JSON list of C-alpha atoms in Angstrom, two decimals:
[
{"chain": "A", "resi": 1, "resn": "MET", "atom": "CA", "xyz": [-84.34, -82.37, -70.01]},
{"chain": "A", "resi": 2, "resn": "ASN", "atom": "CA", "xyz": [-88.10, -82.54, -69.54]},
{"chain": "A", "resi": 3, "resn": "PRO", "atom": "CA", "xyz": [-89.60, -85.20, -67.21]},
{"chain": "A", "resi": 4, "resn": "ASP", "atom": "CA", "xyz": [-91.26, -87.13, -70.04]},
{"chain": "A", "resi": 5, "resn": "MET", "atom": "CA", "xyz": [-87.96, -87.56, -71.86]},
{"chain": "A", "resi": 6, "resn": "LEU", "atom": "CA", "xyz": [-86.20, -88.55, -68.64]},
{"chain": "A", "resi": 7, "resn": "GLN", "atom": "CA", "xyz": [-88.87, -91.15, -67.95]},
{"chain": "A", "resi": 8, "resn": "ALA", "atom": "CA", "xyz": [-88.64, -92.49, -71.50]},
{"chain": "A", "resi": 9, "resn": "ARG", "atom": "CA", "xyz": [-84.86, -92.85, -71.19]},
{"chain": "A", "resi": 10, "resn": "LEU", "atom": "CA", "xyz": [-85.27, -94.63, -67.88]},
{"chain": "A", "resi": 11, "resn": "ASP", "atom": "CA", "xyz": [-87.91, -97.01, -69.24]},
{"chain": "A", "resi": 12, "resn": "ILE", "atom": "CA", "xyz": [-86.02, -98.09, -72.35]},
{"chain": "A", "resi": 13, "resn": "ALA", "atom": "CA", "xyz": [-82.81, -98.41, -70.32]},
{"chain": "A", "resi": 14, "resn": "ALA", "atom": "CA", "xyz": [-84.65, -100.57, -67.78]},
{"chain": "A", "resi": 15, "resn": "ALA", "atom": "CA", "xyz": [-85.98, -102.79, -70.58]},
{"chain": "A", "resi": 16, "resn": "HIS", "atom": "CA", "xyz": [-82.40, -103.47, -71.73]},
{"chain": "A", "resi": 17, "resn": "ARG", "atom": "CA", "xyz": [-81.19, -104.27, -68.21]},
{"chain": "A", "resi": 18, "resn": "LEU", "atom": "CA", "xyz": [-84.17, -106.52, -67.54]},
{"chain": "A", "resi": 19, "resn": "GLY", "atom": "CA", "xyz": [-83.71, -108.19, -70.92]},
{"chain": "A", "resi": 20, "resn": "ALA", "atom": "CA", "xyz": [-80.18, -109.13, -69.88]},
{"chain": "A", "resi": 21, "resn": "ARG", "atom": "CA", "xyz": [-81.45, -110.37, -66.53]},
{"chain": "A", "resi": 22, "resn": "PHE", "atom": "CA", "xyz": [-83.91, -112.73, -68.24]},
{"chain": "A", "resi": 23, "resn": "GLN", "atom": "CA", "xyz": [-81.31, -113.77, -70.85]},
{"chain": "A", "resi": 24, "resn": "PHE", "atom": "CA", "xyz": [-83.24, -112.34, -73.77]},
{"chain": "A", "resi": 25, "resn": "ASN", "atom": "CA", "xyz": [-80.00, -111.08, -75.39]},
{"chain": "A", "resi": 26, "resn": "GLU", "atom": "CA", "xyz": [-77.05, -112.67, -77.19]},
{"chain": "A", "resi": 27, "resn": "GLY", "atom": "CA", "xyz": [-73.74, -110.97, -76.45]},
{"chain": "A", "resi": 28, "resn": "PHE", "atom": "CA", "xyz": [-73.95, -107.21, -76.75]},
{"chain": "A", "resi": 29, "resn": "ASN", "atom": "CA", "xyz": [-76.18, -106.93, -79.83]},
{"chain": "A", "resi": 30, "resn": "GLY", "atom": "CA", "xyz": [-78.39, -110.00, -80.00]},
{"chain": "A", "resi": 31, "resn": "GLY", "atom": "CA", "xyz": [-81.51, -107.94, -80.52]},
{"chain": "A", "resi": 32, "resn": "HIS", "atom": "CA", "xyz": [-82.48, -104.28, -80.31]},
{"chain": "A", "resi": 33, "resn": "PHE", "atom": "CA", "xyz": [-84.93, -102.24, -78.23]},
{"chain": "A", "resi": 34, "resn": "THR", "atom": "CA", "xyz": [-86.28, -98.88, -79.40]},
{"chain": "A", "resi": 35, "resn": "LEU", "atom": "CA", "xyz": [-88.77, -96.29, -78.19]},
{"chain": "A", "resi": 36, "resn": "MET", "atom": "CA", "xyz": [-90.17, -93.35, -80.12]},
{"chain": "A", "resi": 37, "resn": "ALA", "atom": "CA", "xyz": [-89.21, -90.29, -78.09]},
{"chain": "A", "resi": 38, "resn": "PRO", "atom": "CA", "xyz": [-92.13, -88.53, -76.37]},
{"chain": "A", "resi": 39, "resn": "GLY", "atom": "CA", "xyz": [-93.45, -85.63, -78.40]},
{"chain": "A", "resi": 40, "resn": "TYR", "atom": "CA", "xyz": [-91.84, -86.91, -81.63]},
{"chain": "A", "resi": 41, "resn": "THR", "atom": "CA", "xyz": [-92.72, -89.08, -84.59]},
{"chain": "A", "resi": 42, "resn": "ASP", "atom": "CA", "xyz": [-89.18, -89.07, -86.03]},
{"chain": "A", "resi": 43, "resn": "ARG", "atom": "CA", "xyz": [-86.82, -89.42, -83.04]},
{"chain": "A", "resi": 44, "resn": "ILE", "atom": "CA", "xyz": [-85.99, -92.81, -81.55]},
{"chain": "A", "resi": 45, "resn": "LEU", "atom": "CA", "xyz": [-84.36, -93.72, -78.22]},
{"chain": "A", "resi": 46, "resn": "THR", "atom": "CA", "xyz": [-82.07, -96.75, -78.27]},
{"chain": "A", "resi": 47, "resn": "ILE", "atom": "CA", "xyz": [-78.48, -97.76, -77.41]},
{"chain": "A", "resi": 48, "resn": "ALA", "atom": "CA", "xyz": [-75.28, -97.35, -79.38]},
{"chain": "A", "resi": 49, "resn": "ASN", "atom": "CA", "xyz": [-73.59, -100.26, -81.09]},
{"chain": "A", "resi": 50, "resn": "GLY", "atom": "CA", "xyz": [-71.13, -101.95, -78.73]},
{"chain": "A", "resi": 51, "resn": "VAL", "atom": "CA", "xyz": [-73.02, -101.20, -75.50]},
{"chain": "A", "resi": 52, "resn": "HIS", "atom": "CA", "xyz": [-73.91, -104.36, -73.57]},
{"chain": "A", "resi": 53, "resn": "TRP", "atom": "CA", "xyz": [-77.44, -104.58, -72.21]},
{"chain": "A", "resi": 54, "resn": "GLU", "atom": "CA", "xyz": [-76.09, -105.17, -68.70]},
{"chain": "A", "resi": 55, "resn": "GLU", "atom": "CA", "xyz": [-74.32, -101.78, -68.68]},
{"chain": "A", "resi": 56, "resn": "VAL", "atom": "CA", "xyz": [-77.20, -99.71, -70.03]},
{"chain": "A", "resi": 57, "resn": "CYS", "atom": "CA", "xyz": [-78.44, -96.87, -67.86]},
{"chain": "A", "resi": 58, "resn": "PRO", "atom": "CA", "xyz": [-80.52, -93.78, -68.70]},
{"chain": "A", "resi": 59, "resn": "ASP", "atom": "CA", "xyz": [-77.40, -91.75, -69.47]},
{"chain": "A", "resi": 60, "resn": "THR", "atom": "CA", "xyz": [-76.16, -94.24, -72.11]},
{"chain": "A", "resi": 61, "resn": "ILE", "atom": "CA", "xyz": [-79.33, -94.02, -74.20]},
{"chain": "A", "resi": 62, "resn": "ILE", "atom": "CA", "xyz": [-78.89, -92.22, -77.53]},
{"chain": "A", "resi": 63, "resn": "LEU", "atom": "CA", "xyz": [-81.45, -90.30, -79.58]},
{"chain": "A", "resi": 64, "resn": "ILE", "atom": "CA", "xyz": [-81.42, -90.92, -83.33]},
{"chain": "A", "resi": 65, "resn": "ASP", "atom": "CA", "xyz": [-83.45, -89.70, -86.29]},
{"chain": "A", "resi": 66, "resn": "LEU", "atom": "CA", "xyz": [-85.08, -91.86, -88.96]},
{"chain": "A", "resi": 67, "resn": "ASP", "atom": "CA", "xyz": [-81.95, -91.57, -91.09]},
{"chain": "A", "resi": 68, "resn": "GLY", "atom": "CA", "xyz": [-79.83, -93.16, -88.36]},
{"chain": "A", "resi": 69, "resn": "ASN", "atom": "CA", "xyz": [-78.04, -89.96, -87.32]},
{"chain": "A", "resi": 70, "resn": "THR", "atom": "CA", "xyz": [-77.25, -89.57, -83.62]},
{"chain": "A", "resi": 71, "resn": "ILE", "atom": "CA", "xyz": [-78.97, -86.42, -82.32]},
{"chain": "A", "resi": 72, "resn": "GLU", "atom": "CA", "xyz": [-78.04, -86.81, -78.64]},
{"chain": "A", "resi": 73, "resn": "GLY", "atom": "CA", "xyz": [-75.56, -89.06, -76.87]},
{"chain": "A", "resi": 74, "resn": "GLN", "atom": "CA", "xyz": [-72.41, -90.91, -77.84]},
{"chain": "A", "resi": 75, "resn": "GLY", "atom": "CA", "xyz": [-72.05, -93.59, -80.50]},
{"chain": "A", "resi": 76, "resn": "LYS", "atom": "CA", "xyz": [-74.08, -94.82, -83.44]},
{"chain": "A", "resi": 77, "resn": "VAL", "atom": "CA", "xyz": [-76.97, -97.20, -83.79]},
{"chain": "A", "resi": 78, "resn": "GLU", "atom": "CA", "xyz": [-76.17, -100.73, -84.98]},
{"chain": "A", "resi": 79, "resn": "ARG", "atom": "CA", "xyz": [-76.88, -101.23, -88.68]},
{"chain": "A", "resi": 80, "resn": "SER", "atom": "CA", "xyz": [-79.47, -104.01, -88.42]},
{"chain": "A", "resi": 81, "resn": "ALA", "atom": "CA", "xyz": [-81.22, -102.24, -85.56]},
{"chain": "A", "resi": 82, "resn": "PHE", "atom": "CA", "xyz": [-81.65, -99.13, -87.68]},
{"chain": "A", "resi": 83, "resn": "HIS", "atom": "CA", "xyz": [-83.01, -100.91, -90.73]},
{"chain": "A", "resi": 84, "resn": "ILE", "atom": "CA", "xyz": [-85.47, -103.04, -88.76]},
{"chain": "A", "resi": 85, "resn": "HIS", "atom": "CA", "xyz": [-86.70, -100.49, -86.26]},
{"chain": "A", "resi": 86, "resn": "SER", "atom": "CA", "xyz": [-86.90, -97.40, -88.44]},
{"chain": "A", "resi": 87, "resn": "SER", "atom": "CA", "xyz": [-89.18, -99.31, -90.81]},
{"chain": "A", "resi": 88, "resn": "LEU", "atom": "CA", "xyz": [-91.35, -100.70, -88.01]},
{"chain": "A", "resi": 89, "resn": "HIS", "atom": "CA", "xyz": [-91.75, -97.28, -86.40]},
{"chain": "A", "resi": 90, "resn": "ALA", "atom": "CA", "xyz": [-92.59, -95.68, -89.75]},
{"chain": "A", "resi": 91, "resn": "ARG", "atom": "CA", "xyz": [-95.30, -98.26, -90.50]},
{"chain": "A", "resi": 92, "resn": "ARG", "atom": "CA", "xyz": [-96.81, -98.53, -87.02]},
{"chain": "A", "resi": 93, "resn": "PRO", "atom": "CA", "xyz": [-96.72, -95.17, -85.23]},
{"chain": "A", "resi": 94, "resn": "ASP", "atom": "CA", "xyz": [-99.32, -96.49, -82.78]},
{"chain": "A", "resi": 95, "resn": "LEU", "atom": "CA", "xyz": [-96.72, -98.93, -81.44]},
{"chain": "A", "resi": 96, "resn": "ARG", "atom": "CA", "xyz": [-94.19, -96.51, -80.00]},
{"chain": "A", "resi": 97, "resn": "CYS", "atom": "CA", "xyz": [-91.94, -99.24, -78.59]},
{"chain": "A", "resi": 98, "resn": "PHE", "atom": "CA", "xyz": [-90.45, -102.20, -80.46]},
{"chain": "A", "resi": 99, "resn": "LEU", "atom": "CA", "xyz": [-88.47, -104.91, -78.69]},
{"chain": "A", "resi": 100, "resn": "HIS", "atom": "CA", "xyz": [-86.60, -107.36, -80.92]},
{"chain": "A", "resi": 101, "resn": "ALA", "atom": "CA", "xyz": [-84.84, -110.22, -79.16]},
{"chain": "A", "resi": 102, "resn": "HIS", "atom": "CA", "xyz": [-83.15, -113.53, -79.93]},
{"chain": "A", "resi": 103, "resn": "MET", "atom": "CA", "xyz": [-84.68, -115.24, -76.92]},
{"chain": "A", "resi": 104, "resn": "PRO", "atom": "CA", "xyz": [-83.83, -118.95, -76.62]},
{"chain": "A", "resi": 105, "resn": "TYR", "atom": "CA", "xyz": [-87.26, -120.56, -76.85]},
{"chain": "A", "resi": 106, "resn": "SER", "atom": "CA", "xyz": [-88.85, -118.02, -79.21]},
{"chain": "A", "resi": 107, "resn": "THR", "atom": "CA", "xyz": [-85.87, -118.34, -81.53]},
{"chain": "A", "resi": 108, "resn": "ALA", "atom": "CA", "xyz": [-86.01, -122.14, -81.31]},
{"chain": "A", "resi": 109, "resn": "LEU", "atom": "CA", "xyz": [-89.66, -122.06, -82.34]},
{"chain": "A", "resi": 110, "resn": "SER", "atom": "CA", "xyz": [-88.82, -119.69, -85.22]},
{"chain": "A", "resi": 111, "resn": "MET", "atom": "CA", "xyz": [-86.41, -122.33, -86.56]},
{"chain": "A", "resi": 112, "resn": "LEU", "atom": "CA", "xyz": [-89.03, -125.06, -86.95]},
{"chain": "A", "resi": 113, "resn": "LYS", "atom": "CA", "xyz": [-90.78, -125.75, -90.23]},
{"chain": "A", "resi": 114, "resn": "ASP", "atom": "CA", "xyz": [-94.04, -125.48, -88.30]},
{"chain": "A", "resi": 115, "resn": "ASN", "atom": "CA", "xyz": [-93.08, -122.33, -86.45]},
{"chain": "A", "resi": 116, "resn": "ARG", "atom": "CA", "xyz": [-96.52, -121.12, -85.35]},
{"chain": "A", "resi": 117, "resn": "LEU", "atom": "CA", "xyz": [-97.31, -120.39, -81.73]},
{"chain": "A", "resi": 118, "resn": "LYS", "atom": "CA", "xyz": [-100.33, -122.57, -81.11]},
{"chain": "A", "resi": 119, "resn": "PRO", "atom": "CA", "xyz": [-103.06, -122.57, -78.44]},
{"chain": "A", "resi": 120, "resn": "TYR", "atom": "CA", "xyz": [-101.58, -125.44, -76.48]},
{"chain": "A", "resi": 121, "resn": "GLY", "atom": "CA", "xyz": [-101.24, -123.62, -73.16]},
{"chain": "A", "resi": 122, "resn": "GLN", "atom": "CA", "xyz": [-102.64, -120.66, -71.27]},
{"chain": "A", "resi": 123, "resn": "GLN", "atom": "CA", "xyz": [-99.79, -118.22, -71.87]},
{"chain": "A", "resi": 124, "resn": "ALA", "atom": "CA", "xyz": [-100.03, -118.68, -75.63]},
{"chain": "A", "resi": 125, "resn": "LEU", "atom": "CA", "xyz": [-103.66, -117.54, -75.51]},
{"chain": "A", "resi": 126, "resn": "ARG", "atom": "CA", "xyz": [-102.51, -114.00, -74.68]},
{"chain": "A", "resi": 127, "resn": "PHE", "atom": "CA", "xyz": [-101.31, -113.80, -78.28]},
{"chain": "A", "resi": 128, "resn": "HIS", "atom": "CA", "xyz": [-103.94, -115.89, -80.05]},
{"chain": "A", "resi": 129, "resn": "SER", "atom": "CA", "xyz": [-104.80, -113.26, -82.70]},
{"chain": "A", "resi": 130, "resn": "LYS", "atom": "CA", "xyz": [-101.76, -111.03, -82.29]},
{"chain": "A", "resi": 131, "resn": "CYS", "atom": "CA", "xyz": [-98.97, -112.96, -84.05]},
{"chain": "A", "resi": 132, "resn": "ALA", "atom": "CA", "xyz": [-97.65, -112.35, -87.54]},
{"chain": "A", "resi": 133, "resn": "TYR", "atom": "CA", "xyz": [-94.92, -114.35, -89.27]},
{"chain": "A", "resi": 134, "resn": "TYR", "atom": "CA", "xyz": [-92.10, -113.35, -91.61]},
{"chain": "A", "resi": 135, "resn": "ASP", "atom": "CA", "xyz": [-90.76, -116.69, -92.80]},
{"chain": "A", "resi": 136, "resn": "GLN", "atom": "CA", "xyz": [-88.29, -115.55, -95.45]},
{"chain": "A", "resi": 137, "resn": "TYR", "atom": "CA", "xyz": [-84.78, -115.40, -94.02]},
{"chain": "A", "resi": 138, "resn": "ASN", "atom": "CA", "xyz": [-82.61, -112.92, -95.98]},
{"chain": "A", "resi": 139, "resn": "ALA", "atom": "CA", "xyz": [-79.37, -113.01, -93.95]},
{"chain": "A", "resi": 140, "resn": "LEU", "atom": "CA", "xyz": [-78.55, -110.00, -91.75]},
{"chain": "A", "resi": 141, "resn": "ALA", "atom": "CA", "xyz": [-80.88, -107.01, -92.02]},
{"chain": "A", "resi": 142, "resn": "HIS", "atom": "CA", "xyz": [-78.26, -104.74, -93.60]},
{"chain": "A", "resi": 143, "resn": "GLU", "atom": "CA", "xyz": [-80.63, -103.20, -96.13]},
{"chain": "A", "resi": 144, "resn": "GLN", "atom": "CA", "xyz": [-83.59, -100.91, -95.53]},
{"chain": "A", "resi": 145, "resn": "ASP", "atom": "CA", "xyz": [-85.93, -102.98, -97.69]},
{"chain": "A", "resi": 146, "resn": "GLU", "atom": "CA", "xyz": [-85.53, -105.94, -95.32]},
{"chain": "A", "resi": 147, "resn": "GLY", "atom": "CA", "xyz": [-86.96, -103.85, -92.49]},
{"chain": "A", "resi": 148, "resn": "GLY", "atom": "CA", "xyz": [-89.72, -102.79, -94.84]},
{"chain": "A", "resi": 149, "resn": "ARG", "atom": "CA", "xyz": [-90.67, -106.38, -95.55]},
{"chain": "A", "resi": 150, "resn": "MET", "atom": "CA", "xyz": [-90.79, -107.08, -91.83]},
{"chain": "A", "resi": 151, "resn": "GLY", "atom": "CA", "xyz": [-93.08, -104.10, -91.36]},
{"chain": "A", "resi": 152, "resn": "ASP", "atom": "CA", "xyz": [-95.33, -105.33, -94.14]},
{"chain": "A", "resi": 153, "resn": "ALA", "atom": "CA", "xyz": [-95.49, -108.78, -92.53]},
{"chain": "A", "resi": 154, "resn": "LEU", "atom": "CA", "xyz": [-96.39, -107.28, -89.13]},
{"chain": "A", "resi": 155, "resn": "ALA", "atom": "CA", "xyz": [-99.36, -105.46, -90.69]},
{"chain": "A", "resi": 156, "resn": "ASP", "atom": "CA", "xyz": [-101.92, -104.80, -87.93]},
{"chain": "A", "resi": 157, "resn": "ARG", "atom": "CA", "xyz": [-100.55, -107.32, -85.42]},
{"chain": "A", "resi": 158, "resn": "SER", "atom": "CA", "xyz": [-98.22, -106.59, -82.49]},
{"chain": "A", "resi": 159, "resn": "ILE", "atom": "CA", "xyz": [-96.05, -109.75, -82.39]},
{"chain": "A", "resi": 160, "resn": "LEU", "atom": "CA", "xyz": [-93.80, -110.74, -85.28]},
{"chain": "A", "resi": 161, "resn": "PHE", "atom": "CA", "xyz": [-91.94, -114.04, -85.54]},
{"chain": "A", "resi": 162, "resn": "LEU", "atom": "CA", "xyz": [-88.88, -113.78, -87.78]},
{"chain": "A", "resi": 163, "resn": "GLY", "atom": "CA", "xyz": [-87.89, -117.04, -89.45]},
{"chain": "A", "resi": 164, "resn": "GLN", "atom": "CA", "xyz": [-84.62, -118.39, -88.02]},
{"chain": "A", "resi": 165, "resn": "HIS", "atom": "CA", "xyz": [-84.15, -115.06, -86.27]},
{"chain": "A", "resi": 166, "resn": "GLY", "atom": "CA", "xyz": [-86.25, -114.43, -83.17]},
{"chain": "A", "resi": 167, "resn": "VAL", "atom": "CA", "xyz": [-89.22, -112.21, -82.42]},
{"chain": "A", "resi": 168, "resn": "VAL", "atom": "CA", "xyz": [-90.41, -108.61, -82.24]},
{"chain": "A", "resi": 169, "resn": "ALA", "atom": "CA", "xyz": [-92.96, -107.33, -79.71]},
{"chain": "A", "resi": 170, "resn": "GLY", "atom": "CA", "xyz": [-94.51, -103.92, -80.22]},
{"chain": "A", "resi": 171, "resn": "GLY", "atom": "CA", "xyz": [-96.56, -101.86, -77.81]},
{"chain": "A", "resi": 172, "resn": "PRO", "atom": "CA", "xyz": [-97.77, -98.33, -77.11]},
{"chain": "A", "resi": 173, "resn": "THR", "atom": "CA", "xyz": [-95.48, -98.18, -74.07]},
{"chain": "A", "resi": 174, "resn": "VAL", "atom": "CA", "xyz": [-92.27, -99.87, -72.99]},
{"chain": "A", "resi": 175, "resn": "GLY", "atom": "CA", "xyz": [-94.14, -101.54, -70.15]},
{"chain": "A", "resi": 176, "resn": "GLN", "atom": "CA", "xyz": [-96.73, -103.15, -72.40]},
{"chain": "A", "resi": 177, "resn": "ALA", "atom": "CA", "xyz": [-94.14, -104.26, -74.97]},
{"chain": "A", "resi": 178, "resn": "PHE", "atom": "CA", "xyz": [-91.87, -105.76, -72.29]},
{"chain": "A", "resi": 179, "resn": "HIS", "atom": "CA", "xyz": [-94.77, -107.51, -70.57]},
{"chain": "A", "resi": 180, "resn": "ASP", "atom": "CA", "xyz": [-95.68, -109.14, -73.89]},
{"chain": "A", "resi": 181, "resn": "LEU", "atom": "CA", "xyz": [-92.07, -110.05, -74.68]},
{"chain": "A", "resi": 182, "resn": "TYR", "atom": "CA", "xyz": [-91.71, -111.73, -71.28]},
{"chain": "A", "resi": 183, "resn": "TYR", "atom": "CA", "xyz": [-94.85, -113.81, -71.60]},
{"chain": "A", "resi": 184, "resn": "LEU", "atom": "CA", "xyz": [-94.20, -114.58, -75.26]},
{"chain": "A", "resi": 185, "resn": "GLU", "atom": "CA", "xyz": [-90.96, -116.28, -74.29]},
{"chain": "A", "resi": 186, "resn": "ARG", "atom": "CA", "xyz": [-92.77, -118.23, -71.57]},
{"chain": "A", "resi": 187, "resn": "ALA", "atom": "CA", "xyz": [-95.40, -119.35, -74.09]},
{"chain": "A", "resi": 188, "resn": "CYS", "atom": "CA", "xyz": [-92.73, -120.45, -76.54]},
{"chain": "A", "resi": 189, "resn": "MET", "atom": "CA", "xyz": [-90.84, -122.23, -73.77]},
{"chain": "A", "resi": 190, "resn": "ASN", "atom": "CA", "xyz": [-93.98, -124.17, -72.83]},
{"chain": "A", "resi": 191, "resn": "GLN", "atom": "CA", "xyz": [-94.60, -125.19, -76.44]},
{"chain": "A", "resi": 192, "resn": "VAL", "atom": "CA", "xyz": [-91.00, -126.19, -77.17]},
{"chain": "A", "resi": 193, "resn": "MET", "atom": "CA", "xyz": [-90.72, -128.18, -73.95]},
{"chain": "A", "resi": 194, "resn": "ALA", "atom": "CA", "xyz": [-94.01, -129.94, -74.62]},
{"chain": "A", "resi": 195, "resn": "LEU", "atom": "CA", "xyz": [-92.79, -130.83, -78.12]},
{"chain": "A", "resi": 196, "resn": "TRP", "atom": "CA", "xyz": [-89.68, -132.41, -76.56]},
{"chain": "A", "resi": 197, "resn": "THR", "atom": "CA", "xyz": [-91.87, -135.11, -75.04]},
{"chain": "A", "resi": 198, "resn": "GLY", "atom": "CA", "xyz": [-92.72, -136.41, -78.50]},
{"chain": "A", "resi": 199, "resn": "GLN", "atom": "CA", "xyz": [-96.31, -136.89, -77.39]},
{"chain": "A", "resi": 200, "resn": "GLU", "atom": "CA", "xyz": [-99.39, -135.52, -79.11]},
{"chain": "A", "resi": 201, "resn": "LEU", "atom": "CA", "xyz": [-100.39, -132.09, -77.80]},
{"chain": "A", "resi": 202, "resn": "ARG", "atom": "CA", "xyz": [-103.93, -130.93, -77.10]},
{"chain": "A", "resi": 203, "resn": "LEU", "atom": "CA", "xyz": [-105.22, -127.69, -78.64]},
{"chain": "A", "resi": 204, "resn": "VAL", "atom": "CA", "xyz": [-107.45, -125.34, -76.66]},
{"chain": "A", "resi": 205, "resn": "PRO", "atom": "CA", "xyz": [-110.75, -125.07, -78.58]},
{"chain": "A", "resi": 206, "resn": "GLU", "atom": "CA", "xyz": [-111.03, -121.93, -80.70]},
{"chain": "A", "resi": 207, "resn": "ASP", "atom": "CA", "xyz": [-113.91, -120.39, -78.77]},
{"chain": "A", "resi": 208, "resn": "GLU", "atom": "CA", "xyz": [-112.13, -120.86, -75.46]},
{"chain": "A", "resi": 209, "resn": "ALA", "atom": "CA", "xyz": [-108.89, -119.49, -76.90]},
{"chain": "A", "resi": 210, "resn": "HIS", "atom": "CA", "xyz": [-110.64, -116.29, -78.01]},
{"chain": "A", "resi": 211, "resn": "LYS", "atom": "CA", "xyz": [-112.38, -116.02, -74.64]},
{"chain": "A", "resi": 212, "resn": "ALA", "atom": "CA", "xyz": [-109.09, -116.26, -72.75]},
{"chain": "A", "resi": 213, "resn": "GLU", "atom": "CA", "xyz": [-107.42, -113.73, -75.06]},
{"chain": "A", "resi": 214, "resn": "ALA", "atom": "CA", "xyz": [-110.27, -111.28, -74.47]},
{"chain": "A", "resi": 215, "resn": "GLN", "atom": "CA", "xyz": [-109.87, -111.76, -70.73]},
{"chain": "A", "resi": 216, "resn": "TYR", "atom": "CA", "xyz": [-106.15, -111.00, -70.97]},
{"chain": "A", "resi": 217, "resn": "ASP", "atom": "CA", "xyz": [-106.91, -107.95, -73.12]},
{"chain": "A", "resi": 218, "resn": "GLY", "atom": "CA", "xyz": [-109.29, -106.73, -70.44]},
{"chain": "A", "resi": 219, "resn": "GLN", "atom": "CA", "xyz": [-106.54, -106.58, -67.84]},
{"chain": "A", "resi": 220, "resn": "ARG", "atom": "CA", "xyz": [-103.84, -104.78, -69.85]},
{"chain": "A", "resi": 221, "resn": "SER", "atom": "CA", "xyz": [-103.17, -102.47, -66.89]},
{"chain": "A", "resi": 222, "resn": "GLU", "atom": "CA", "xyz": [-101.31, -105.41, -65.34]},
{"chain": "A", "resi": 223, "resn": "ALA", "atom": "CA", "xyz": [-98.57, -104.84, -67.92]},
{"chain": "A", "resi": 224, "resn": "GLU", "atom": "CA", "xyz": [-97.67, -101.49, -66.37]},
{"chain": "A", "resi": 225, "resn": "LEU", "atom": "CA", "xyz": [-97.85, -102.95, -62.87]},
{"chain": "A", "resi": 226, "resn": "HIS", "atom": "CA", "xyz": [-95.53, -105.76, -63.94]},
{"chain": "A", "resi": 227, "resn": "PHE", "atom": "CA", "xyz": [-93.01, -103.39, -65.50]},
{"chain": "A", "resi": 228, "resn": "ALA", "atom": "CA", "xyz": [-93.17, -100.99, -62.54]},
{"chain": "A", "resi": 229, "resn": "SER", "atom": "CA", "xyz": [-92.41, -103.83, -60.14]},
{"chain": "A", "resi": 230, "resn": "LEU", "atom": "CA", "xyz": [-89.38, -104.85, -62.22]},
{"chain": "A", "resi": 231, "resn": "LYS", "atom": "CA", "xyz": [-88.15, -101.25, -62.27]},
{"chain": "A", "resi": 232, "resn": "ARG", "atom": "CA", "xyz": [-88.39, -101.13, -58.48]},
{"chain": "A", "resi": 233, "resn": "VAL", "atom": "CA", "xyz": [-86.04, -104.12, -58.34]},
{"chain": "A", "resi": 234, "resn": "LEU", "atom": "CA", "xyz": [-83.56, -102.24, -60.56]},
{"chain": "A", "resi": 235, "resn": "ALA", "atom": "CA", "xyz": [-83.92, -99.07, -58.50]},
{"chain": "A", "resi": 236, "resn": "ALA", "atom": "CA", "xyz": [-83.04, -100.98, -55.34]},
{"chain": "A", "resi": 237, "resn": "GLU", "atom": "CA", "xyz": [-79.85, -102.26, -56.98]},
{"chain": "A", "resi": 238, "resn": "ASP", "atom": "CA", "xyz": [-78.66, -99.33, -59.09]},
{"chain": "A", "resi": 239, "resn": "ALA", "atom": "CA", "xyz": [-78.84, -95.65, -58.15]},
{"chain": "A", "resi": 240, "resn": "SER", "atom": "CA", "xyz": [-79.00, -94.62, -61.82]},
{"chain": "A", "resi": 241, "resn": "PHE", "atom": "CA", "xyz": [-82.55, -96.00, -61.94]},
{"chain": "A", "resi": 242, "resn": "LYS", "atom": "CA", "xyz": [-83.74, -93.88, -59.01]},
{"chain": "A", "resi": 243, "resn": "GLU", "atom": "CA", "xyz": [-83.72, -90.64, -61.03]},
{"chain": "A", "resi": 244, "resn": "LEU", "atom": "CA", "xyz": [-87.51, -90.62, -61.15]},
{"chain": "A", "resi": 245, "resn": "ALA", "atom": "CA", "xyz": [-88.66, -92.42, -58.05]},
{"chain": "A", "resi": 246, "resn": "SER", "atom": "CA", "xyz": [-92.42, -91.84, -58.22]},
{"chain": "A", "resi": 247, "resn": "PRO", "atom": "CA", "xyz": [-93.18, -94.29, -61.08]},
{"chain": "A", "resi": 248, "resn": "PHE", "atom": "CA", "xyz": [-91.46, -97.04, -59.12]},
{"chain": "A", "resi": 249, "resn": "ASN", "atom": "CA", "xyz": [-93.57, -96.38, -56.06]},
{"chain": "A", "resi": 250, "resn": "ALA", "atom": "CA", "xyz": [-96.90, -96.05, -57.84]},
{"chain": "A", "resi": 251, "resn": "ALA", "atom": "CA", "xyz": [-99.53, -98.52, -56.75]},
{"chain": "A", "resi": 252, "resn": "ALA", "atom": "CA", "xyz": [-101.27, -98.48, -60.13]}
]
């Protein structure tokens, strides 16, 4: 297997393990993470249905095509994961990684009638112009057209809130998508906890919100540093994540 494919398997496996660590999952299939395989536009790396995020390692990752057929590895992709992610990848080839999770605070926010992430706090400003919303809940995503509607709702944004369902973060790399997913949950946590007080919240002025978002956009390299540091933690704990040591040890 070529080094790029090995690294891709390691990265998407690490995202699953880290997702479990931060309690982004529900049971063994409360969300789905996918990565378009390097060198392909029609091959996706993910996990098989029934595999818990805490047991994922590079060797358990499967490779599927856009029809849901397993090309490499054991097992089959979960039905909802296929319908959601195949549509998102088809519509947004620039976002090679999609992370869908039922994270506690993001999901709680998605359940509110006013479910918009607002510029109340600093972490929310990372996503000030990046969020899209799909408010129509159509039960489980067991049909391809449901994934298509989600893709249409995402449009040119990179964050999608799913009504009563959770969120999707897309990025050109696993590191950037995971970095956004992590801070999105923190932003939602801050908003939900502030709402608990029952007191009136203060909005950051629009010009300052855009300024802060531009500042965050200007330091996107921190996403890879963040993800690399988290992978080093995994590598210290689990030998299966030491297969490619150099990315863990990189300073930038």
